[in-house]
XYZ file of C-alpha atoms in Angstrom:
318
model
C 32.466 8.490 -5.415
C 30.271 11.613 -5.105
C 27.954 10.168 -6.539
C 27.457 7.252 -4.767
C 27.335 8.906 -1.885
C 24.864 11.418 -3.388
C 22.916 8.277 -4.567
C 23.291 6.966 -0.500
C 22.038 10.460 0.829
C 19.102 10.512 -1.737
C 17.794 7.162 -0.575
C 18.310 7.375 3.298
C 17.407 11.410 3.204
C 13.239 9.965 4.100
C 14.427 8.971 7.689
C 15.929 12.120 8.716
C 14.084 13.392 12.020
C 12.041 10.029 11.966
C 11.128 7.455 14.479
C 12.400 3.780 14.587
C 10.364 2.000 15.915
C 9.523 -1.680 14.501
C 11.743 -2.752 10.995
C 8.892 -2.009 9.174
C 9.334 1.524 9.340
C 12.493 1.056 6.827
C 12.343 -0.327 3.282
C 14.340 -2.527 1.655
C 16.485 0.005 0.059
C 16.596 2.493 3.038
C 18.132 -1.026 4.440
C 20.345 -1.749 2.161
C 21.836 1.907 2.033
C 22.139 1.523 5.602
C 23.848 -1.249 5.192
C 26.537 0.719 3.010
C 26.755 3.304 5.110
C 27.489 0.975 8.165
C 30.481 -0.475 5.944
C 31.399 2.700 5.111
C 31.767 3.854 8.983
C 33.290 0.815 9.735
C 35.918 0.707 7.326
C 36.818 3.979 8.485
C 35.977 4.882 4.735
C 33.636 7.548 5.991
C 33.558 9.762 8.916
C 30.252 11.621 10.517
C 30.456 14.767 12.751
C 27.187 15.748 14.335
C 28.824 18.462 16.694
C 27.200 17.839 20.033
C 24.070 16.215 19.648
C 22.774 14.218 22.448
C 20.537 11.151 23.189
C 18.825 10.325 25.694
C 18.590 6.705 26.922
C 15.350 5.794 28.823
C 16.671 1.369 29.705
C 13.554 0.241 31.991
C 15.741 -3.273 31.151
C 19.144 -4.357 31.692
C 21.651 -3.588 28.626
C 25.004 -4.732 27.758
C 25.473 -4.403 24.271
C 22.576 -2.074 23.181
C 23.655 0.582 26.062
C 27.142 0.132 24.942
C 26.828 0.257 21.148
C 24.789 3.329 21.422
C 26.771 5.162 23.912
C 29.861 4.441 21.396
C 28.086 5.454 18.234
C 26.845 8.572 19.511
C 30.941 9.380 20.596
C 32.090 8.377 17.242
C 29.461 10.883 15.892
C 30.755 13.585 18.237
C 28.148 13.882 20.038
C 27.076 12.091 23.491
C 24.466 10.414 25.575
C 22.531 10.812 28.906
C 21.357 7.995 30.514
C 17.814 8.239 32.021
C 17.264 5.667 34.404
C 14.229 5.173 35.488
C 15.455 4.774 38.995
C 17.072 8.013 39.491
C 14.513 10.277 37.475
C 11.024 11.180 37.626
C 9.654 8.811 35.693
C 10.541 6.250 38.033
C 7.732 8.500 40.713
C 4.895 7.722 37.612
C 5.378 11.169 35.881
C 2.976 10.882 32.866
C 4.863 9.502 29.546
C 3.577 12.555 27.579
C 5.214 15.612 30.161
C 8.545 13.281 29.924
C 8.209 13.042 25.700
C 8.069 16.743 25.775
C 10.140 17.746 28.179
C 12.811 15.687 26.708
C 12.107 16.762 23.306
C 13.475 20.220 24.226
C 17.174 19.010 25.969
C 17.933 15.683 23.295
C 18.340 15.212 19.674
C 17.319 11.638 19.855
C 15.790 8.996 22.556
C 16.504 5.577 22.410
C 14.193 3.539 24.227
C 14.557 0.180 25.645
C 11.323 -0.999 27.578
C 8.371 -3.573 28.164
C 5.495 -2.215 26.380
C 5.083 -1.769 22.466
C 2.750 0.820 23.422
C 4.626 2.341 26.032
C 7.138 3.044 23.364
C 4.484 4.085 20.818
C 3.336 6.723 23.392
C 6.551 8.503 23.608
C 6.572 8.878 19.591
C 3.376 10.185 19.756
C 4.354 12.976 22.385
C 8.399 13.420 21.807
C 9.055 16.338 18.823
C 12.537 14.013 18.270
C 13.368 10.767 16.528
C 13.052 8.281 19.305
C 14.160 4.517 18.344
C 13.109 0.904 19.914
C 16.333 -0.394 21.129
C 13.953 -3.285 22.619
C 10.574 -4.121 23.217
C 8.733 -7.553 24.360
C 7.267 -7.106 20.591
C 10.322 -6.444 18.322
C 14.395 -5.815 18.375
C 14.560 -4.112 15.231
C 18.352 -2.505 15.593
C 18.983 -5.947 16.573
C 17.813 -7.748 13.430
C 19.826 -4.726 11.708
C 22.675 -6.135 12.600
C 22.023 -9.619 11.825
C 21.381 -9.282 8.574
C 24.201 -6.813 8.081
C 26.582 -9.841 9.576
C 24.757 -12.590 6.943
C 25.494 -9.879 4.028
C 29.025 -9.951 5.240
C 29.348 -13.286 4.844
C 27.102 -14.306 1.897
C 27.922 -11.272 0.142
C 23.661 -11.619 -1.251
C 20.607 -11.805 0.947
C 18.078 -12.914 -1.591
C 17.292 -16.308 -1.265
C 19.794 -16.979 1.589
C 17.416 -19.678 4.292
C 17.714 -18.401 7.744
C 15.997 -20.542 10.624
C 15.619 -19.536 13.974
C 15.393 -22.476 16.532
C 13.974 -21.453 19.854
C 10.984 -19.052 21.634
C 8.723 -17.067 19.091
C 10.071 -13.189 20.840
C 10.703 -10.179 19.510
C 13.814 -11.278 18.185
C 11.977 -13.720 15.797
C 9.223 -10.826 15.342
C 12.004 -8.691 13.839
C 13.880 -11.094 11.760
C 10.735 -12.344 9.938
C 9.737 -8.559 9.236
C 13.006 -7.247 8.269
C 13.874 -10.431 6.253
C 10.863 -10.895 4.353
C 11.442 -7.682 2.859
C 15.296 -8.397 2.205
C 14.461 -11.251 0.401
C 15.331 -14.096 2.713
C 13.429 -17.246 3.288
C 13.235 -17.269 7.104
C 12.079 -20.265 9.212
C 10.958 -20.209 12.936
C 10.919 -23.053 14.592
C 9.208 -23.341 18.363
C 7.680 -25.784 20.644
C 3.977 -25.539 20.464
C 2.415 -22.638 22.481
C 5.614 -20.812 22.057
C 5.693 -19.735 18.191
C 5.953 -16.623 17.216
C 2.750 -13.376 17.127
C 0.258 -14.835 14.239
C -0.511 -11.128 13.744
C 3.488 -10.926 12.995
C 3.969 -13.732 11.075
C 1.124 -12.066 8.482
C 2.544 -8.762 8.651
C 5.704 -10.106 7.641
C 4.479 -12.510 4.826
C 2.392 -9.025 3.619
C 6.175 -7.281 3.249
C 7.557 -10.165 1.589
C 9.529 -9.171 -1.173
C 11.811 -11.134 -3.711
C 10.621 -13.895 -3.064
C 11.234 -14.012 0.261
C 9.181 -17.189 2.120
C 8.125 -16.867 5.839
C 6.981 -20.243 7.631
C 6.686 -21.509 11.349
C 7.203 -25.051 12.324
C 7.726 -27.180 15.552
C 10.233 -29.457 14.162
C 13.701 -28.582 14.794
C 15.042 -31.526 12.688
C 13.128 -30.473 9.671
C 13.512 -26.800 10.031
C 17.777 -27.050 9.860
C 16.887 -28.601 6.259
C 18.818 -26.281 3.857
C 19.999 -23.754 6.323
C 22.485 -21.439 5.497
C 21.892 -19.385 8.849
C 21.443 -21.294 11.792
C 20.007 -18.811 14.439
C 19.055 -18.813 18.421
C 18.302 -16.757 21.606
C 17.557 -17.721 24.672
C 14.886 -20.003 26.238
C 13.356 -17.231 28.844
C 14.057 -13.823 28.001
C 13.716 -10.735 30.475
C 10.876 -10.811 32.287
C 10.391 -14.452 32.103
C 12.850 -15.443 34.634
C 10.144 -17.264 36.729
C 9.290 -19.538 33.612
C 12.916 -20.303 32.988
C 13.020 -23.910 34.697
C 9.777 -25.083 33.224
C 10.792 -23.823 29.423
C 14.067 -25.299 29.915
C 12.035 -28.750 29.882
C 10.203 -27.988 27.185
C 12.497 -26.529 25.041
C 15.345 -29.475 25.524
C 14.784 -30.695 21.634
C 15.790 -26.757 20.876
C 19.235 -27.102 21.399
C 21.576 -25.672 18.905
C 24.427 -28.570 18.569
C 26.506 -30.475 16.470
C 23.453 -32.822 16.052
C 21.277 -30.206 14.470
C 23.887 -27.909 12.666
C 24.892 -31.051 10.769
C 21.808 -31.098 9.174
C 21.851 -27.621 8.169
C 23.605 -26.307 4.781
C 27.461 -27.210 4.567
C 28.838 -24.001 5.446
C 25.974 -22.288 7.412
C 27.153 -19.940 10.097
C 25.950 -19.431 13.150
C 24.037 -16.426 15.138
C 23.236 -15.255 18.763
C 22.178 -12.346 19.977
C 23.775 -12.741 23.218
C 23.795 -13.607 26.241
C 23.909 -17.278 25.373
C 22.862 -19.486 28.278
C 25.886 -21.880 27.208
C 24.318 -25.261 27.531
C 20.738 -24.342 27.272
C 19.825 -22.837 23.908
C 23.164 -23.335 22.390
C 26.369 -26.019 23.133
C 30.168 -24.393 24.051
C 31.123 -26.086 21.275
C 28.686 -24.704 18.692
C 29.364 -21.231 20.303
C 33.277 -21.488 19.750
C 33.079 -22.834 16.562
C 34.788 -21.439 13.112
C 30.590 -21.379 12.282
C 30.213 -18.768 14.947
C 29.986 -15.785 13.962
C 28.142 -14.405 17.373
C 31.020 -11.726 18.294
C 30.893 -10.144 14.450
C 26.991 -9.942 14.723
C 27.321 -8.429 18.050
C 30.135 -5.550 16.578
C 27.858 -4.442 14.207
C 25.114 -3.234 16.424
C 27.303 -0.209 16.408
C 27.627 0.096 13.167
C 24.575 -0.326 11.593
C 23.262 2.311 14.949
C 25.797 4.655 14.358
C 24.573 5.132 10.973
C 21.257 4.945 11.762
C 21.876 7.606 14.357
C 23.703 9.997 11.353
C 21.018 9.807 9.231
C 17.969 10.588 11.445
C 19.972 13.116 13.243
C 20.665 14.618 9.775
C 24.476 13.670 8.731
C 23.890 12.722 5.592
């Protein structure tokens, strides 16, 4: 048991005091070990005390489950958070990104960031003498796609080879599950209506990480991209910031629909993923949501778990 867990602090020991900030900033073993550690914490197999370390949480958008999962980790850890919103601090009055990154730097352990801008994010990396993690940006959801793949382990028990495809808008969602799968080994598949796949720039980056294997490719057919499925995956039509589009993509994306129509074409057994809020209806039938295939409410759990030990290692607990 030592060690394994000596083998577990050897491999994750690189991101101690480092930035998260798109899923290419782990490897595939760094995510895998992750991975065990998450079960680990979980399981209650393992426990983490950080003493009172704090992080910050700068949420320029509205959070249930990221706010939540972090706030929880962090407590679990033994340490807490302090929620910096926008609204009710200076940076709401335009204070410049690079006072706030150092500033900050000297009261929290951590900053976890959830925001617009890439760059925006990039900024406070570049100025903040802490770890500071994307818990969202328009580009990528890498703690997110953490998660995802931690819930498809869970069930599949191996990610190599396992045939993922996303059905719906080319976001940052999709960004981060082609990135983070292509190095896991999994043969992901995103499937938009045209004008709405996902970043070309992405899609490259991703096939450029591929390992194992691992096969990344777009289409526009929703019938052909549910052919051999094992993971049948969607998020919704307009996300933040797009409210304004959200009756004219709702036309276009109609075909999108995650139902008992598609999933029946998919791999006997595939399960089903959401990273919530589901527009029930829209993106994604009652029915599909509810069924034994969902697996929505698991996937959503383990945002704390695979955060909490991503907090424990940058923040140095193991």
């Amino acid at each position: 048991m030592a060690s394994a867990s000596s083998s577990l602090a050897s491999k994750l020991s690189p991101l101690s005091k480092s930035n998260f900030l798109s899923s290419s900033d782990l490897n595939s073993d760094q995510i895998l070990s992750l991975f065990e550690l998450a079960k680990q914490l979980k399981t209650g197999n393992r426990r983490i005390d950080l003493g009172n370390r704090v992080l910050g949480l700068i949420f320029k958008k509205a959070s249930t489950r990221t706010r939540v999962s972090f706030q929880v980790a962090m407590a679990r850890l033994g340490g807490q958070t302090v929620d910096l919103n926008p609204q009710i601090t200076q940076l709401g009055r335009g204070e410049p990104i690079k006072d706030t990154a150092r500033v900050l730097s000297r009261y929290c352990d951590a900053l976890a960031i959830r925001t617009f801008s890439q760059q925006e994010l990039e900024e406070y990396a570049e100025w903040s003498t802490i770890p500071v993690i994307n818990a969202l940006t328009d580009l990528e959801h890498p703690c997110q796609s953490l998660a995802d793949y931690l819930t498809i382990q869970e069930k599949f028990g191996e990610l190599k080879g396992i045939n993922l495809s996303y059905i719906g808008d080319g976001n940052n969602v999709a960004n981060s599950l082609m990135i983070c799968g292509a190095m896991l080994g999994v043969n992901v598949k995103i499937c938009s209506p045209k004008g709405f796949e996902a970043d070309s720039k992405i899609v490259e980056k991703a096939k450029s990480l591929s390992e194992f294997g691992s096969k990344i490719s777009i289409s526009n057919d929703p019938l052909k991209a549910m052919k051999d499925a094992q993971v049948i995956y969607t998020d919704v039509w307009a996300s933040m910031g797009q409210e304004e589009e959200h009756l004219k993509r709702k036309k276009i994306f109609e075909n999108y629909k995650v139902d008992q129509k598609l999933i029946e074409l998919a791999d006997e057994g595939a399960i089903i993923l959401h990273c919530l809020p589901a527009h029930r209806g829209e993106e994604i039938t009652e029915e599909a949501l509810e069924s034994k295939a969902s697996h929505v409410f698991d996937q959503a759990e383990n945002r704390l778990h695979v955060q909490q030990a991503l907090l424990a290692v940058q923040l140095g607990g193991i």
